[in-house]
Amino acid sequence: MYIKTVTEDRKEIFTILKAFTAGKYEAEKLVYNHVSFTPIENSRYNVCEYEDELFFTKSGRLWLNRLTETFTSDFEKESMENVKKKITQGCIKPDKYIKEICEFPINGELTVIKYAD
């Protein structure tokens, strides 16, 4: 049985991600959902939603499953176009992941999944 804890606090998200990738946070896996926006013109933006699932393999490597969904959004008209989904997965170095995450604004929500005792 698993226990899920969800947080949206930016400081807590960063602290947990950094500790988990360093192997200093007890959890089965983390699921981090976050969004980035790039302005095009007026109320139109390129939007990219990320769902990162992080866990350690039996050999101790950090594994990342990432689902990205990109689209153009017009906030004024509340419309979306050109939805594209992409899935990537593979081992990633903890420092590289933290550096990449720091390039985004820390936002969204982090789900911590632990075994129940």
PDB file of C-alpha atoms in Angstrom:
ATOM      1  CA  MET A   1       0.000   0.000   0.000  1.00  0.00           C
ATOM      2  CA  TYR A   2       1.201   3.503  -0.819  1.00  0.00           C
ATOM      3  CA  ILE A   3       0.787   6.908   0.766  1.00  0.00           C
ATOM      4  CA  LYS A   4       0.616   9.932  -1.556  1.00  0.00           C
ATOM      5  CA  THR A   5       1.424  13.445  -0.394  1.00  0.00           C
ATOM      6  CA  VAL A   6       0.930  16.460  -2.659  1.00  0.00           C
ATOM      7  CA  THR A   7       2.533  19.880  -2.244  1.00  0.00           C
ATOM      8  CA  GLU A   8       2.393  23.081  -4.267  1.00  0.00           C
ATOM      9  CA  ASP A   9       4.810  25.043  -2.053  1.00  0.00           C
ATOM     10  CA  ARG A  10       7.745  26.138  -4.256  1.00  0.00           C
ATOM     11  CA  LYS A  11      10.385  25.977  -1.539  1.00  0.00           C
ATOM     12  CA  GLU A  12       9.225  22.544  -0.399  1.00  0.00           C
ATOM     13  CA  ILE A  13       9.143  21.236  -3.994  1.00  0.00           C
ATOM     14  CA  PHE A  14      12.739  22.320  -4.627  1.00  0.00           C
ATOM     15  CA  THR A  15      13.950  20.997  -1.256  1.00  0.00           C
ATOM     16  CA  ILE A  16      12.343  17.574  -1.804  1.00  0.00           C
ATOM     17  CA  LEU A  17      13.551  17.287  -5.428  1.00  0.00           C
ATOM     18  CA  LYS A  18      17.113  18.175  -4.453  1.00  0.00           C
ATOM     19  CA  ALA A  19      17.160  15.766  -1.486  1.00  0.00           C
ATOM     20  CA  PHE A  20      15.512  12.928  -3.445  1.00  0.00           C
ATOM     21  CA  THR A  21      17.917  13.158  -6.392  1.00  0.00           C
ATOM     22  CA  ALA A  22      20.826  13.086  -3.912  1.00  0.00           C
ATOM     23  CA  GLY A  23      19.386   9.907  -2.349  1.00  0.00           C
ATOM     24  CA  LYS A  24      18.651  11.674   0.956  1.00  0.00           C
ATOM     25  CA  TYR A  25      14.838  11.585   0.892  1.00  0.00           C
ATOM     26  CA  GLU A  26      12.813   8.447   1.557  1.00  0.00           C
ATOM     27  CA  ALA A  27      10.199   7.935  -1.148  1.00  0.00           C
ATOM     28  CA  GLU A  28       9.377   5.271  -3.704  1.00  0.00           C
ATOM     29  CA  LYS A  29       9.005   7.872  -6.451  1.00  0.00           C
ATOM     30  CA  LEU A  30       8.183  11.504  -7.131  1.00  0.00           C
ATOM     31  CA  VAL A  31       5.810  12.890  -9.752  1.00  0.00           C
ATOM     32  CA  TYR A  32       6.419  16.562 -10.572  1.00  0.00           C
ATOM     33  CA  ASN A  33       3.886  18.392 -12.767  1.00  0.00           C
ATOM     34  CA  HIS A  34       4.932  21.838 -13.959  1.00  0.00           C
ATOM     35  CA  VAL A  35       4.303  24.319 -16.776  1.00  0.00           C
ATOM     36  CA  SER A  36       6.390  26.818 -18.755  1.00  0.00           C
ATOM     37  CA  PHE A  37       5.079  29.711 -20.884  1.00  0.00           C
ATOM     38  CA  THR A  38       6.762  31.614 -23.719  1.00  0.00           C
ATOM     39  CA  PRO A  39       4.979  34.735 -25.005  1.00  0.00           C
ATOM     40  CA  ILE A  40       4.266  34.949 -28.753  1.00  0.00           C
ATOM     41  CA  GLU A  41       2.156  38.104 -29.023  1.00  0.00           C
ATOM     42  CA  ASN A  42      -0.530  39.822 -26.939  1.00  0.00           C
ATOM     43  CA  SER A  43      -2.402  37.021 -25.147  1.00  0.00           C
ATOM     44  CA  ARG A  44      -0.908  34.156 -27.226  1.00  0.00           C
ATOM     45  CA  TYR A  45       1.673  31.876 -25.603  1.00  0.00           C
ATOM     46  CA  ASN A  46       3.564  28.705 -26.351  1.00  0.00           C
ATOM     47  CA  VAL A  47       2.812  26.447 -23.393  1.00  0.00           C
ATOM     48  CA  CYS A  48       4.636  23.290 -22.355  1.00  0.00           C
ATOM     49  CA  GLU A  49       3.262  21.056 -19.609  1.00  0.00           C
ATOM     50  CA  TYR A  50       5.625  18.521 -18.049  1.00  0.00           C
ATOM     51  CA  GLU A  51       4.956  15.432 -15.981  1.00  0.00           C
ATOM     52  CA  ASP A  52       8.221  14.094 -14.573  1.00  0.00           C
ATOM     53  CA  GLU A  53       8.201  10.747 -12.789  1.00  0.00           C
ATOM     54  CA  LEU A  54      11.450  10.134 -10.879  1.00  0.00           C
ATOM     55  CA  PHE A  55      12.579   6.953  -9.159  1.00  0.00           C
ATOM     56  CA  PHE A  56      15.733   4.967  -8.540  1.00  0.00           C
ATOM     57  CA  THR A  57      16.406   1.686 -10.345  1.00  0.00           C
ATOM     58  CA  LYS A  58      17.555  -1.404  -8.441  1.00  0.00           C
ATOM     59  CA  SER A  59      21.117  -0.576  -9.488  1.00  0.00           C
ATOM     60  CA  GLY A  60      20.785   2.865  -7.864  1.00  0.00           C
ATOM     61  CA  ARG A  61      20.462   5.021 -10.986  1.00  0.00           C
ATOM     62  CA  LEU A  62      18.023   7.911 -11.153  1.00  0.00           C
ATOM     63  CA  TRP A  63      15.360   7.178 -13.791  1.00  0.00           C
ATOM     64  CA  LEU A  64      13.200   9.852 -15.420  1.00  0.00           C
ATOM     65  CA  ASN A  65       9.951   9.259 -17.300  1.00  0.00           C
ATOM     66  CA  ARG A  66       8.835  12.573 -18.825  1.00  0.00           C
ATOM     67  CA  LEU A  67       5.594  13.306 -20.628  1.00  0.00           C
ATOM     68  CA  THR A  68       5.516  16.700 -22.341  1.00  0.00           C
ATOM     69  CA  GLU A  69       2.484  18.313 -23.881  1.00  0.00           C
ATOM     70  CA  THR A  70       3.086  21.442 -25.979  1.00  0.00           C
ATOM     71  CA  PHE A  71       0.515  23.723 -27.522  1.00  0.00           C
ATOM     72  CA  THR A  72      -0.258  27.317 -28.461  1.00  0.00           C
ATOM     73  CA  SER A  73      -2.740  28.979 -26.138  1.00  0.00           C
ATOM     74  CA  ASP A  74      -4.692  32.198 -26.490  1.00  0.00           C
ATOM     75  CA  PHE A  75      -5.651  33.222 -22.965  1.00  0.00           C
ATOM     76  CA  GLU A  76      -7.973  35.966 -24.219  1.00  0.00           C
ATOM     77  CA  LYS A  77     -10.072  33.513 -26.266  1.00  0.00           C
ATOM     78  CA  GLU A  78      -9.390  30.589 -23.906  1.00  0.00           C
ATOM     79  CA  SER A  79      -8.372  28.381 -26.819  1.00  0.00           C
ATOM     80  CA  MET A  80      -5.652  25.811 -27.517  1.00  0.00           C
ATOM     81  CA  GLU A  81      -4.210  24.585 -30.805  1.00  0.00           C
ATOM     82  CA  ASN A  82      -1.578  22.158 -32.082  1.00  0.00           C
ATOM     83  CA  VAL A  83      -1.403  19.831 -29.082  1.00  0.00           C
ATOM     84  CA  LYS A  84       1.691  17.602 -29.280  1.00  0.00           C
ATOM     85  CA  LYS A  85       2.644  14.919 -26.766  1.00  0.00           C
ATOM     86  CA  LYS A  86       6.056  13.356 -26.346  1.00  0.00           C
ATOM     87  CA  ILE A  87       7.345  10.756 -23.929  1.00  0.00           C
ATOM     88  CA  THR A  88      11.011  10.408 -23.027  1.00  0.00           C
ATOM     89  CA  GLN A  89      12.609   8.114 -20.514  1.00  0.00           C
ATOM     90  CA  GLY A  90      16.033   7.107 -19.348  1.00  0.00           C
ATOM     91  CA  CYS A  91      18.694   7.455 -16.707  1.00  0.00           C
ATOM     92  CA  ILE A  92      19.625  10.993 -15.787  1.00  0.00           C
ATOM     93  CA  LYS A  93      22.356  12.449 -13.604  1.00  0.00           C
ATOM     94  CA  PRO A  94      20.906  14.097 -10.477  1.00  0.00           C
ATOM     95  CA  ASP A  95      22.922  17.321 -10.978  1.00  0.00           C
ATOM     96  CA  LYS A  96      21.745  17.598 -14.581  1.00  0.00           C
ATOM     97  CA  TYR A  97      18.090  17.221 -13.559  1.00  0.00           C
ATOM     98  CA  ILE A  98      18.329  19.840 -10.786  1.00  0.00           C
ATOM     99  CA  LYS A  99      20.129  22.255 -13.150  1.00  0.00           C
ATOM    100  CA  GLU A 100      17.386  21.751 -15.769  1.00  0.00           C
ATOM    101  CA  ILE A 101      14.611  22.253 -13.208  1.00  0.00           C
ATOM    102  CA  CYS A 102      16.246  25.505 -12.036  1.00  0.00           C
ATOM    103  CA  GLU A 103      15.915  26.873 -15.587  1.00  0.00           C
ATOM    104  CA  PHE A 104      12.116  26.772 -15.159  1.00  0.00           C
ATOM    105  CA  PRO A 105      10.181  28.736 -12.595  1.00  0.00           C
ATOM    106  CA  ILE A 106       9.462  26.286  -9.770  1.00  0.00           C
ATOM    107  CA  ASN A 107       5.688  25.868 -10.014  1.00  0.00           C
ATOM    108  CA  GLY A 108       3.059  23.190 -10.231  1.00  0.00           C
ATOM    109  CA  GLU A 109       2.664  20.319  -7.832  1.00  0.00           C
ATOM    110  CA  LEU A 110       4.832  17.537  -6.508  1.00  0.00           C
ATOM    111  CA  THR A 111       3.385  14.163  -5.524  1.00  0.00           C
ATOM    112  CA  VAL A 112       5.505  12.096  -3.137  1.00  0.00           C
ATOM    113  CA  ILE A 113       4.728   8.366  -3.187  1.00  0.00           C
ATOM    114  CA  LYS A 114       5.911   6.275  -0.222  1.00  0.00           C
ATOM    115  CA  TYR A 115       5.298   2.758   1.038  1.00  0.00           C
ATOM    116  CA  ALA A 116       2.876   2.635   3.965  1.00  0.00           C
ATOM    117  CA  ASP A 117       4.254   0.942   7.069  1.00  0.00           C
TER     118      ASP A 117
END
